[in-house]
Amino acid sequence: MADAAVGATYDDLAAHAPGLGLTVLGALHEDGTVVLLGPDPDRFWPILTAAPEWGAPDPVDRWSARVIGAWATEIGATARFPFGGPPWEPFLRWATASGRCHPSPVGPLVHDALGLMVSFRGALHLPRRIAIPAPSPSPCRGCTAPCTTACPVGALSDAHPYDVPACHAFLDTPAGEACLSGGCLVRRACPASPARPAAQSAHHMAHFHQVERQ
Ligand code: SF4
Ligand code: SF4
């Protein structure tokens, strides 16, 4: 398959990714080419929940390691991951360098196509330079910035860095159920953020509130 083979172009990789449940989020040149991968908004969740990793601890990371690792091997690339450190791979720097992610008024990076829902599952590090798209403009240009006022307790706003304890405290209240079941209201308020399954958002929020809090 040309899209999975050594010598694949950026467009080949972008076309192949959704079949795996992934989407190409951008790329940059660094010791070859780093191609950034995240969950495909439509395909990731049904593919993950049907995968052998589902139902055991850390299904998202283990699925990512298997799927992206196998793809990297197919095309002669090295798989890089945002988990499993230290040392940690520089995904935030790569995201900015790709020209597809931009600073947002509330702090987290915003992606031109995935808005504040952007997340990274891994990267393909190709040993060669391939042609990559030009940087894109920030989706924040001309936006009325509903992200700055969407959090009921101002934990994520343009006033200060992300107040993680305030966020967790709100999630412990009955009113926090809206975030726990449907996803962070700030990330959902961004017009660049695509809709995604509520179950996917609930899984992410449960991990954030129960596991990352520890
Ligand atoms: S809501 Fe608007 S200003 Fe805020 S991150 Fe999204 S595009 Fe940028
Ligand atoms: S999850 Fe809810 S409480 Fe936490 S930052 Fe988002 S909107 Fe605010």
Short mmCIF file of N, CA, C and O and ligand atoms in Angstrom, two decimals, residues 150-153 155-156 162 166-168 170-171 179 183-186 205 208, ligand 2:
data_model
loop_
_atom_site.label_atom_id
_atom_site.label_comp_id
_atom_site.label_asym_id
_atom_site.label_seq_id
_atom_site.Cartn_x
_atom_site.Cartn_y
_atom_site.Cartn_z
N ALA A 150 -16.42 30.50 29.65
CA ALA A 150 -17.25 29.29 29.68
C ALA A 150 -17.15 28.51 30.99
O ALA A 150 -18.08 27.79 31.36
N CYS A 151 -16.04 28.63 31.70
CA CYS A 151 -15.88 27.85 32.94
C CYS A 151 -16.68 28.49 34.06
O CYS A 151 -16.50 29.67 34.37
N PRO A 152 -17.57 27.74 34.70
CA PRO A 152 -18.44 28.30 35.75
C PRO A 152 -17.67 28.86 36.94
O PRO A 152 -18.18 29.72 37.66
N VAL A 153 -16.45 28.37 37.16
CA VAL A 153 -15.68 28.84 38.32
C VAL A 153 -14.40 29.56 37.91
O VAL A 153 -13.55 29.85 38.75
N ALA A 155 -11.84 28.54 36.42
CA ALA A 155 -10.60 27.78 36.58
C ALA A 155 -9.72 27.87 35.34
O ALA A 155 -8.50 27.84 35.42
N LEU A 156 -10.37 27.98 34.19
CA LEU A 156 -9.67 28.11 32.92
C LEU A 156 -10.22 29.36 32.24
O LEU A 156 -11.35 29.39 31.75
N TYR A 162 -4.10 28.03 34.40
CA TYR A 162 -5.12 27.02 34.70
C TYR A 162 -5.09 26.70 36.20
O TYR A 162 -4.09 26.23 36.73
N ALA A 166 -9.03 24.33 41.55
CA ALA A 166 -10.40 24.88 41.46
C ALA A 166 -11.25 24.04 40.51
O ALA A 166 -12.45 23.83 40.77
N CYS A 167 -10.65 23.58 39.44
CA CYS A 167 -11.36 22.71 38.50
C CYS A 167 -11.79 21.42 39.19
O CYS A 167 -12.96 21.04 39.14
N HIS A 168 -10.86 20.75 39.86
CA HIS A 168 -11.20 19.49 40.54
C HIS A 168 -12.27 19.72 41.62
O HIS A 168 -13.17 18.89 41.81
N PHE A 170 -14.63 21.90 41.63
CA PHE A 170 -15.94 22.05 40.97
C PHE A 170 -16.46 20.70 40.48
O PHE A 170 -17.65 20.40 40.58
N LEU A 171 -15.55 19.88 39.98
CA LEU A 171 -15.97 18.56 39.49
C LEU A 171 -16.49 17.67 40.62
O LEU A 171 -17.24 16.72 40.36
N CYS A 179 -19.52 18.82 33.22
CA CYS A 179 -18.16 18.66 32.67
C CYS A 179 -17.77 17.19 32.65
O CYS A 179 -17.18 16.70 31.67
N GLY A 183 -17.66 16.72 28.97
CA GLY A 183 -16.37 17.32 28.63
C GLY A 183 -16.28 18.76 29.13
O GLY A 183 -17.29 19.40 29.43
N CYS A 184 -15.06 19.23 29.23
CA CYS A 184 -14.78 20.59 29.71
C CYS A 184 -15.57 21.62 28.90
O CYS A 184 -15.49 21.65 27.66
N LEU A 185 -16.31 22.47 29.60
CA LEU A 185 -17.14 23.47 28.93
C LEU A 185 -16.31 24.47 28.14
O LEU A 185 -16.76 25.01 27.14
N VAL A 186 -15.10 24.74 28.61
CA VAL A 186 -14.22 25.68 27.90
C VAL A 186 -13.82 25.09 26.55
O VAL A 186 -13.91 25.75 25.51
N MET A 205 -12.42 12.81 30.99
CA MET A 205 -12.62 13.58 32.22
C MET A 205 -12.43 12.70 33.45
O MET A 205 -11.87 13.14 34.46
N PHE A 208 -8.77 12.33 33.97
CA PHE A 208 -8.22 13.59 34.49
C PHE A 208 -8.56 13.77 35.97
O PHE A 208 -7.70 14.11 36.79
S1 SF4 B 2 -13.63 20.93 33.32
FE1 SF4 B 2 -15.28 22.32 34.00
S2 SF4 B 2 -14.48 23.23 35.92
FE2 SF4 B 2 -12.72 22.34 34.83
S3 SF4 B 2 -11.87 24.04 33.59
FE3 SF4 B 2 -13.33 22.92 32.28
S4 SF4 B 2 -15.27 24.04 32.54
FE4 SF4 B 2 -13.94 24.64 34.26
#
